[in-house]
PDB file of C-alpha atoms and ligand atoms in Angstrom:
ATOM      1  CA  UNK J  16      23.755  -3.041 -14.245  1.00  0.00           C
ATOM      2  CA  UNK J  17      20.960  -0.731 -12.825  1.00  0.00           C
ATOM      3  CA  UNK J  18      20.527  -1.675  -9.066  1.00  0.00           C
ATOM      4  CA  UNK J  19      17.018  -2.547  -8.228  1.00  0.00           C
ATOM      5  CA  UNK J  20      14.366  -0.119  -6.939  1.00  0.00           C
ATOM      6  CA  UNK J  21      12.698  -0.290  -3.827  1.00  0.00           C
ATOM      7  CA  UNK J  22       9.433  -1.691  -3.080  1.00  0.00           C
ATOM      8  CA  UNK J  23       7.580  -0.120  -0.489  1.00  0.00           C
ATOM      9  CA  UNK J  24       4.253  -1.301   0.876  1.00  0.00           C
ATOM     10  CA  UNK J  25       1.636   0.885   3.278  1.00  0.00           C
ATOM     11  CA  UNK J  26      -1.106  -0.414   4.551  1.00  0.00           C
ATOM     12  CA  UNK J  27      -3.475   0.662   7.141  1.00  0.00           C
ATOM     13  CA  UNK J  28      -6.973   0.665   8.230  1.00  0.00           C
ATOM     14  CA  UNK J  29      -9.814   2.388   5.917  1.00  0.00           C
ATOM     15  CA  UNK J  30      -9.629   5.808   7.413  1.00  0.00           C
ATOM     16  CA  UNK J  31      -6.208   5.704   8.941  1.00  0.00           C
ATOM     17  CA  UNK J  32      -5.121   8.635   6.577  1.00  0.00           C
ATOM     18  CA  UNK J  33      -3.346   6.710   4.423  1.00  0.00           C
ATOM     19  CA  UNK J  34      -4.059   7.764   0.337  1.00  0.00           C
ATOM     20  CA  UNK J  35      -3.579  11.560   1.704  1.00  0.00           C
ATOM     21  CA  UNK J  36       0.150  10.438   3.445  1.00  0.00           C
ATOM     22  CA  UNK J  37       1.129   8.875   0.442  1.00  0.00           C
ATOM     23  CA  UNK J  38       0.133  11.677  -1.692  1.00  0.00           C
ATOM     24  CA  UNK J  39       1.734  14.015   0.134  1.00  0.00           C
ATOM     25  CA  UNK J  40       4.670  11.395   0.289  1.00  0.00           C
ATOM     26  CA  UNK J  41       4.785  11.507  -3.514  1.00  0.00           C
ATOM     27  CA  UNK J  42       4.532  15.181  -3.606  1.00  0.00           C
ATOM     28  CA  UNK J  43       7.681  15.552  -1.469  1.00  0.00           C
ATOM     29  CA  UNK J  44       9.403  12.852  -3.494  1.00  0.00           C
ATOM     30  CA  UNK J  45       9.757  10.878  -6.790  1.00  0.00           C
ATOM     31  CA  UNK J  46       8.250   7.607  -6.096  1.00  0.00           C
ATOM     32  CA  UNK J  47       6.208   5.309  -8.918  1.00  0.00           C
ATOM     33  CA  UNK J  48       3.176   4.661  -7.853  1.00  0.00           C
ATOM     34  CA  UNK J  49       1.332   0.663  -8.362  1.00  0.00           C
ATOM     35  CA  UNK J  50      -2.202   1.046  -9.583  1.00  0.00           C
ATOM     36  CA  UNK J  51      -4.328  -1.686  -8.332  1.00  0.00           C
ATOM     37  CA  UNK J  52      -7.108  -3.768  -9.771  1.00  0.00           C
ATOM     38  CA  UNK J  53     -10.534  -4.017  -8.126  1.00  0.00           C
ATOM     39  CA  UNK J  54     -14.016  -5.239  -8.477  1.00  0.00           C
ATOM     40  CA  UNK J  55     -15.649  -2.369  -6.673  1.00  0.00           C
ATOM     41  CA  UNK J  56     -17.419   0.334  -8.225  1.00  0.00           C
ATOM     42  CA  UNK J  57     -15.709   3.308  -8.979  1.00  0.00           C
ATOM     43  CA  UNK J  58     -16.670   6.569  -6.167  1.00  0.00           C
ATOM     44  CA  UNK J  59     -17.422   9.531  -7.835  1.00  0.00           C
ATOM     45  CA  UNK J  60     -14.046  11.341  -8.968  1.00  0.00           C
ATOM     46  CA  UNK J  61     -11.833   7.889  -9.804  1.00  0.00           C
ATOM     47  CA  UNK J  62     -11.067   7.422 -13.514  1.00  0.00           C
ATOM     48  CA  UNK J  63     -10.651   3.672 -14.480  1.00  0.00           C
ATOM     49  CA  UNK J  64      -6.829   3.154 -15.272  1.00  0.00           C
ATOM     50  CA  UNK J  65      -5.564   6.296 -13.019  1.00  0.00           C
ATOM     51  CA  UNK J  66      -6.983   5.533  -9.455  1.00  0.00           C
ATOM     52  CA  UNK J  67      -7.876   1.583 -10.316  1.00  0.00           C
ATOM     53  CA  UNK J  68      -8.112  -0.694 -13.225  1.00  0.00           C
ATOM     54  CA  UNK J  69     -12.021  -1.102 -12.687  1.00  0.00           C
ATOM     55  CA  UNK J  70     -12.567  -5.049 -13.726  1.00  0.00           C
ATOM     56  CA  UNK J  71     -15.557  -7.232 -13.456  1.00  0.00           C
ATOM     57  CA  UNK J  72     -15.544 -10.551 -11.003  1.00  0.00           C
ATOM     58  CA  UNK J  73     -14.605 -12.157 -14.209  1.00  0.00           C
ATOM     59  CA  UNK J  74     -12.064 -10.741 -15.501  1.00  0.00           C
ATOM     60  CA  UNK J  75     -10.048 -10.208 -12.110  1.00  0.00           C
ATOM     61  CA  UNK J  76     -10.434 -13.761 -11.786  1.00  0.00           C
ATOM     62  CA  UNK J  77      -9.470 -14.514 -15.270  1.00  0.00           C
ATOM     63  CA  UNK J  78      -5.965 -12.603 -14.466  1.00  0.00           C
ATOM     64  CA  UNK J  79      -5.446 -14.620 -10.996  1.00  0.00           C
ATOM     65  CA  UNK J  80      -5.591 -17.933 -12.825  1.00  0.00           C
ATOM     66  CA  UNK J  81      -3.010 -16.269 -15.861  1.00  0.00           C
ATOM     67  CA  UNK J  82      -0.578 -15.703 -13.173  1.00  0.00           C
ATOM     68  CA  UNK J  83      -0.664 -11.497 -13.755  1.00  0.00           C
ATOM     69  CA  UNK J  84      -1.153 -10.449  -9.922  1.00  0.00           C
ATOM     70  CA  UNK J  85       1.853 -10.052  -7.812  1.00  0.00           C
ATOM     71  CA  UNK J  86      -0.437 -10.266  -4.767  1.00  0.00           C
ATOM     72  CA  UNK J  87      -4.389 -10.249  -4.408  1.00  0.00           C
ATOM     73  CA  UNK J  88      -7.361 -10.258  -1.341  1.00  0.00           C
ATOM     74  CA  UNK J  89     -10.769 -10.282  -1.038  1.00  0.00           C
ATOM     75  CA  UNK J  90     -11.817  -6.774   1.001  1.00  0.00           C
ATOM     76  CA  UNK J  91     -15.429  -5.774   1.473  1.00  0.00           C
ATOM     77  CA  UNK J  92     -16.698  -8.637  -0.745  1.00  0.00           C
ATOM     78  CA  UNK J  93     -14.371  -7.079  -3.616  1.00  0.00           C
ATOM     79  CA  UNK J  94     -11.495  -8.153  -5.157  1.00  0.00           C
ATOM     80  CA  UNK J  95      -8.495  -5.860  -4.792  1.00  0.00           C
ATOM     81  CA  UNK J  96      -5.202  -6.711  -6.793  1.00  0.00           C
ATOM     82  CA  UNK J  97      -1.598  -5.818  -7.800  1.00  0.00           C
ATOM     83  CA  UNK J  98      -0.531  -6.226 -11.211  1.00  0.00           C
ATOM     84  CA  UNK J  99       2.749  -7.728 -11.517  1.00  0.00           C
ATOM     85  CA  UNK J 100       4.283  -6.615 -14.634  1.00  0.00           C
ATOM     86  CA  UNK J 101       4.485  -3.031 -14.077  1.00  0.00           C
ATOM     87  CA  UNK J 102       5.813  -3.055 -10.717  1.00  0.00           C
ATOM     88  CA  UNK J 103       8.592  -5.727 -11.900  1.00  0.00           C
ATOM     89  CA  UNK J 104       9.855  -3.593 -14.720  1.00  0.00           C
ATOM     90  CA  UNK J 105       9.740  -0.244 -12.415  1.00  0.00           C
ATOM     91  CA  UNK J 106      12.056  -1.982  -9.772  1.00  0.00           C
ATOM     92  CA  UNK J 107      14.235  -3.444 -12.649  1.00  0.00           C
ATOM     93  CA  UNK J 108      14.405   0.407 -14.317  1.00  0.00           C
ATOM     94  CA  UNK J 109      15.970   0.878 -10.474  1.00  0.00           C
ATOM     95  CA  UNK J 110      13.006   2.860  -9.449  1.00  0.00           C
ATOM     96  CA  UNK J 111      11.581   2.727  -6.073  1.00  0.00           C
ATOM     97  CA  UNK J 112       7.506   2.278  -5.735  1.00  0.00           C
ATOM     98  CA  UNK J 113       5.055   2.075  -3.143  1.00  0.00           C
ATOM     99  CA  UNK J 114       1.844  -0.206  -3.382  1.00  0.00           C
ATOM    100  CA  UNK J 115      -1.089   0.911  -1.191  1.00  0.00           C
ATOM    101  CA  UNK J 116      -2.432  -2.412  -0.525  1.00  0.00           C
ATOM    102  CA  UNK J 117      -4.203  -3.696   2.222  1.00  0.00           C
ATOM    103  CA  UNK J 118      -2.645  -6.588   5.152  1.00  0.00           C
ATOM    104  CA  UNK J 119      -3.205  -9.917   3.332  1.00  0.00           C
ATOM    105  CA  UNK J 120      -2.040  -9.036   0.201  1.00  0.00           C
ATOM    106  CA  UNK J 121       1.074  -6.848   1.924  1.00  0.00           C
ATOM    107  CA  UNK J 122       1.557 -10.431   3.385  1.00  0.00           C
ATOM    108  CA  UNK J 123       1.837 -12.250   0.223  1.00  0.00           C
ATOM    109  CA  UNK J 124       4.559  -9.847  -1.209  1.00  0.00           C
ATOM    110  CA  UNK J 125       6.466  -9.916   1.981  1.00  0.00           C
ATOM    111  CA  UNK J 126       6.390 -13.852   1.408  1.00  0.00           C
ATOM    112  CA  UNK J 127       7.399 -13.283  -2.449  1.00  0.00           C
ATOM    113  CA  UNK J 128       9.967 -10.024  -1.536  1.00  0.00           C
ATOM    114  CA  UNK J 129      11.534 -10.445   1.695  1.00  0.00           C
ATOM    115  CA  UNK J 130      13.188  -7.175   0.914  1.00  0.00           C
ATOM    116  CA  UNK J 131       9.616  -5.819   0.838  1.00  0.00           C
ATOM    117  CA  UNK J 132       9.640  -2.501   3.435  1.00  0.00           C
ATOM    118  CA  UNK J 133       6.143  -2.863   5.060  1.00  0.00           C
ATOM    119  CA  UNK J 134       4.710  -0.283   7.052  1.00  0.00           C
ATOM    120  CA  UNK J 135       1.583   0.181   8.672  1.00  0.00           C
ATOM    121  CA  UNK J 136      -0.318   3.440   9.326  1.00  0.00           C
ATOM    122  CA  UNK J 137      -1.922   3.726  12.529  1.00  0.00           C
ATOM    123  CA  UNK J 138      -5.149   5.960  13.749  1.00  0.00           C
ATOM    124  CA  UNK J 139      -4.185   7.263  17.131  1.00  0.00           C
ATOM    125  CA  UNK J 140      -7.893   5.520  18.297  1.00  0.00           C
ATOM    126  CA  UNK J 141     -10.916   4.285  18.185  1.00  0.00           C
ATOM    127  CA  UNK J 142     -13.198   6.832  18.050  1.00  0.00           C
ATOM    128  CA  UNK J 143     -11.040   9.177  15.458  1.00  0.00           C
ATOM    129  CA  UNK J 144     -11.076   6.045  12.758  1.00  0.00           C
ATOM    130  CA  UNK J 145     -14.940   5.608  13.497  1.00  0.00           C
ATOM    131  CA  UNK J 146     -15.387   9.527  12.439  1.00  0.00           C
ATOM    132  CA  UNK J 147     -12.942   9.761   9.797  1.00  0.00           C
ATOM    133  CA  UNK J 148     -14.745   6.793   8.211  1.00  0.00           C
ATOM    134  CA  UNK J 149     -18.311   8.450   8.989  1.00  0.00           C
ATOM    135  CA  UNK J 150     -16.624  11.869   7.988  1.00  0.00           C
ATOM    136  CA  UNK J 151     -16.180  10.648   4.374  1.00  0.00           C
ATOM    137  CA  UNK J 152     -20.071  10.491   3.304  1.00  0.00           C
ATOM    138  CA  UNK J 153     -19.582   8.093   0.811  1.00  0.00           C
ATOM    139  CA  UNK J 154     -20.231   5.003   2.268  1.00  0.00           C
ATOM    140  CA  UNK J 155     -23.681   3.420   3.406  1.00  0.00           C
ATOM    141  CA  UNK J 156     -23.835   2.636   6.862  1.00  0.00           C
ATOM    142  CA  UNK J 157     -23.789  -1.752   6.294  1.00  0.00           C
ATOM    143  CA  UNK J 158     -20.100  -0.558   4.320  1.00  0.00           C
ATOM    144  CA  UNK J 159     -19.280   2.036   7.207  1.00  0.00           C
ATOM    145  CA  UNK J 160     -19.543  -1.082   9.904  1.00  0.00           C
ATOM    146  CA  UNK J 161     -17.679  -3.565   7.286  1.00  0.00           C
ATOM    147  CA  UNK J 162     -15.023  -1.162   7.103  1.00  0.00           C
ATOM    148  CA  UNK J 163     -14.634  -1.131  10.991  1.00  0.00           C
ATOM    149  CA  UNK J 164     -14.563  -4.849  11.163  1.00  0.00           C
ATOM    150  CA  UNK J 165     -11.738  -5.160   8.902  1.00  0.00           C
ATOM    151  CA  UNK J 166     -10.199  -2.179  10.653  1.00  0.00           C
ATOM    152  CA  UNK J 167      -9.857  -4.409  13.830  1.00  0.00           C
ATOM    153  CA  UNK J 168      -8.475  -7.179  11.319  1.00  0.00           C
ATOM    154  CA  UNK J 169      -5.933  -4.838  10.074  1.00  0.00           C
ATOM    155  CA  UNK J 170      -4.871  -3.684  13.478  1.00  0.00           C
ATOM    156  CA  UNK J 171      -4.476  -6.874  14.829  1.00  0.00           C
ATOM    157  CA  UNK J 172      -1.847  -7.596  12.210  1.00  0.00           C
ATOM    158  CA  UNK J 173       0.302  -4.240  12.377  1.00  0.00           C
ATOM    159  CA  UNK J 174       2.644  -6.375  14.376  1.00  0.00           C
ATOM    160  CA  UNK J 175       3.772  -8.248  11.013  1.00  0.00           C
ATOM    161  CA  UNK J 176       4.889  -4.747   9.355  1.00  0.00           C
ATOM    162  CA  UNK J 177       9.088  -3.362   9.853  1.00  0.00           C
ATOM    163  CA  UNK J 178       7.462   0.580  10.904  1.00  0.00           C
ATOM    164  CA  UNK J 179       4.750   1.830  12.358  1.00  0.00           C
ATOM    165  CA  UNK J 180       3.164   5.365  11.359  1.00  0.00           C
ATOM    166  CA  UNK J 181       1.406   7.044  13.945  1.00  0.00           C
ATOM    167  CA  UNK J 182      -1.668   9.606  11.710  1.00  0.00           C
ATOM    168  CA  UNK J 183      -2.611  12.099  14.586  1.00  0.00           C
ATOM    169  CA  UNK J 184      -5.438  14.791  14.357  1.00  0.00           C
ATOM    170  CA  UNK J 185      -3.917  16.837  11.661  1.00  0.00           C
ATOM    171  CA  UNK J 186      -0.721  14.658  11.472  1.00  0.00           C
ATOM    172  CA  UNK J 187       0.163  14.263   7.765  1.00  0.00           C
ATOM    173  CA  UNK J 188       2.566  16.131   7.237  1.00  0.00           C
ATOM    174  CA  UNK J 189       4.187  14.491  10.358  1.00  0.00           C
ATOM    175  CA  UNK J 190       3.189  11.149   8.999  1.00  0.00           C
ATOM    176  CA  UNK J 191       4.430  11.743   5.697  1.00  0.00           C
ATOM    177  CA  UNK J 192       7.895  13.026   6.820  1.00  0.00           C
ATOM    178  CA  UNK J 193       8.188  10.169   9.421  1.00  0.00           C
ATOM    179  CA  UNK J 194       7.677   8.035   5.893  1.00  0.00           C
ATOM    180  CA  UNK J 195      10.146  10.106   4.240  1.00  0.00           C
ATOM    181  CA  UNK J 196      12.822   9.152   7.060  1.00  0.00           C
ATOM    182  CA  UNK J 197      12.299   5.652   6.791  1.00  0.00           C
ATOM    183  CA  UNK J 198      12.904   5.533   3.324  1.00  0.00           C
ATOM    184  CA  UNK J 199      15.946   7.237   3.603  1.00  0.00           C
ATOM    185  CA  UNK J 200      17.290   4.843   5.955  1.00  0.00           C
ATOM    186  CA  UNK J 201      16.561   1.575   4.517  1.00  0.00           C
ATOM    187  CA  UNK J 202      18.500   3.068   1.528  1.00  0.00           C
ATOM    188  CA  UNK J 203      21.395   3.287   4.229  1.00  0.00           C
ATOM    189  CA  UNK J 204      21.179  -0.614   4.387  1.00  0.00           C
ATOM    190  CA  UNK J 205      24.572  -2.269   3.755  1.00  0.00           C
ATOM    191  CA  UNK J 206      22.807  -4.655   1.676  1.00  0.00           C
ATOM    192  CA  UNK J 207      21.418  -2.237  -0.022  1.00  0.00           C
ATOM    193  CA  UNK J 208      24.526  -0.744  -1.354  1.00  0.00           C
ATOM    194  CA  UNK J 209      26.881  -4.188  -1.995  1.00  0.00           C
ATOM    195  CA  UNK J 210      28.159  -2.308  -4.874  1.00  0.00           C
ATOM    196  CA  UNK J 211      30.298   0.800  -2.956  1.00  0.00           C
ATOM    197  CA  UNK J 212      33.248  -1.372  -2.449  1.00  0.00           C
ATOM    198  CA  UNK J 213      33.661  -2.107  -5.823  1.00  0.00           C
ATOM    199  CA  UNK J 214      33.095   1.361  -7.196  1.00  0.00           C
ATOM    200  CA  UNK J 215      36.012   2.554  -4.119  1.00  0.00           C
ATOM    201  CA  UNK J 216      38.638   0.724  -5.707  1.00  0.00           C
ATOM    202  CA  UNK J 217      37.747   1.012  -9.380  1.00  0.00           C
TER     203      UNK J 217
HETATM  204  P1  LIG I 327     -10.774   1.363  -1.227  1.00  0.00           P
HETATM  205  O1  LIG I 327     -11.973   0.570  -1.667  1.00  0.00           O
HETATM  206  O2  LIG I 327     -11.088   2.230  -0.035  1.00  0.00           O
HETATM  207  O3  LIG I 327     -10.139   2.109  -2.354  1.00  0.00           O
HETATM  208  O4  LIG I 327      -9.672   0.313  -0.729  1.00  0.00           O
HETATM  209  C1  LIG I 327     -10.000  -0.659   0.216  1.00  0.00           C
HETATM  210  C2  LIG I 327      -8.734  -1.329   0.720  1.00  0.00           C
HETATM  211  O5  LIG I 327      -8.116  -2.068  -0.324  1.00  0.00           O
HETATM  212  C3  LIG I 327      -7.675  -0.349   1.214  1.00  0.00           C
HETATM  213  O6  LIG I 327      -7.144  -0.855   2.425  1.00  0.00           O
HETATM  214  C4  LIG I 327      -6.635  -0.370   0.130  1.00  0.00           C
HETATM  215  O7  LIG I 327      -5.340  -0.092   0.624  1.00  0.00           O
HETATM  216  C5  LIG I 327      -6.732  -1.804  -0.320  1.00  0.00           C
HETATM  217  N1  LIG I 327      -6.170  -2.027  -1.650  1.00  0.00           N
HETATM  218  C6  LIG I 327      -6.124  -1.166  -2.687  1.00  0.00           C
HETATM  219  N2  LIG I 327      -5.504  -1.738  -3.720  1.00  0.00           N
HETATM  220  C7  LIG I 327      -5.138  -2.981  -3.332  1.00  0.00           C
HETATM  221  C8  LIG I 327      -4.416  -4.045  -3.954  1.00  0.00           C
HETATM  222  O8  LIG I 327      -3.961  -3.990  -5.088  1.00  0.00           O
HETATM  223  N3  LIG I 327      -4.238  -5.170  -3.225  1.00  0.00           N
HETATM  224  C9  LIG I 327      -4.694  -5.313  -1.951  1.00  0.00           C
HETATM  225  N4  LIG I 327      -4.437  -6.461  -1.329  1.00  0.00           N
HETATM  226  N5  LIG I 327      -5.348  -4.309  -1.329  1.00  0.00           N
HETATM  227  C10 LIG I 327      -5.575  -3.170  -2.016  1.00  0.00           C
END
């Protein structure tokens, strides 16, 4: 039997860094990747199926009450979503996969997959999140200061999460191999690898 994959869940506040970490996490090694479901509007650049499944209020809704989301939260007066057949099947295939979800949804799976390894990316401070969100110019300002609210949310919470990911000024490659390291280790766990002792004496 295939041992089961890995689920990996990074969270962190809008303009912590995170979708560049975990892309250049990804780059460095083979990891599935969830794609979410969400009620927002695609920006300019996302392709519906490949960045998000782009739903209406309705149908998101519609898939909550069928039982189809692992995990889902309302963020920004949008829903935001993990689907929960793919990422069952790649963990049963024994693949490992991260989901880039925000905290109370990375909650929820924790409660559903204990063996869930959370980790939280953190901006080094205040003022660098405020310009990194300002620095992205596609946001109106009402979003820009919803986004900020939330980010306090979010920070409050990092204390729930196994690791914590420092993103400095020009820190993702840092970031990404401090990712890469915790990986590795938790597939070091003893409980993780129940099947050596068996395959030592076969
Ligand atoms: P954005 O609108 O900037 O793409 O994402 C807003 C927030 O929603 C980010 O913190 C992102 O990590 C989070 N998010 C993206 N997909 C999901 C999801 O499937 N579930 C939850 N709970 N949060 C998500």
């Amino acid at each position: 039997m295939n041992k089961k994959g890995l689920l990996f869940i990074i969270s962190g506040p809008a303009g912590s860094g995170k979708g560049t970490i975990v892309s250049r996490v990804r780059e460095l090694a083979p990891f599935e990747f969830s794609v979410s479901a969400t009620t927002r509007n695609p920006r300019p650049g996302e392709i519906d199926g490949v960045h998000y499944h782009f739903l209406t209020k309705e149908q998101f809704e519609e898939k909550i009450h069928a039982g189809e989301m692992l995990e889902h939260a309302k963020y920004s007066s949008n829903y935001y979503g993990t689907p929960k057949a793919p990422v069952e099947k790649i963990l049963n295939e024994g693949k490992n996969i991260i989901l880039e979800i925000e905290v109370q949804g990375a909650l929820q799976v924790k409660e559903k997959m204990p063996e869930a390894v959370m980790i939280f990316i953190m901006p080094p401070n205040y003022e660098t999140l405020l310009s990194r969100i300002r620095g992205r110019g596609t946001e109106t300002e009402e979003v820009i200061q919803e986004r900020m609210k939330q980010s306090h949310f979010e920070i409050d919470h990092f204390g729930n999460y196994d690791y914590v990911v420092v993103n400095e000024t020009n820190g993702i490659e840092k970031a990404a191999e401090d990712i890469l390291s915790i990986m590795r280790v938790e597939n070091l766990r003893t409980l993780r690898n129940g099947d050596l002792a068996e395959k030592f004496y076969k």
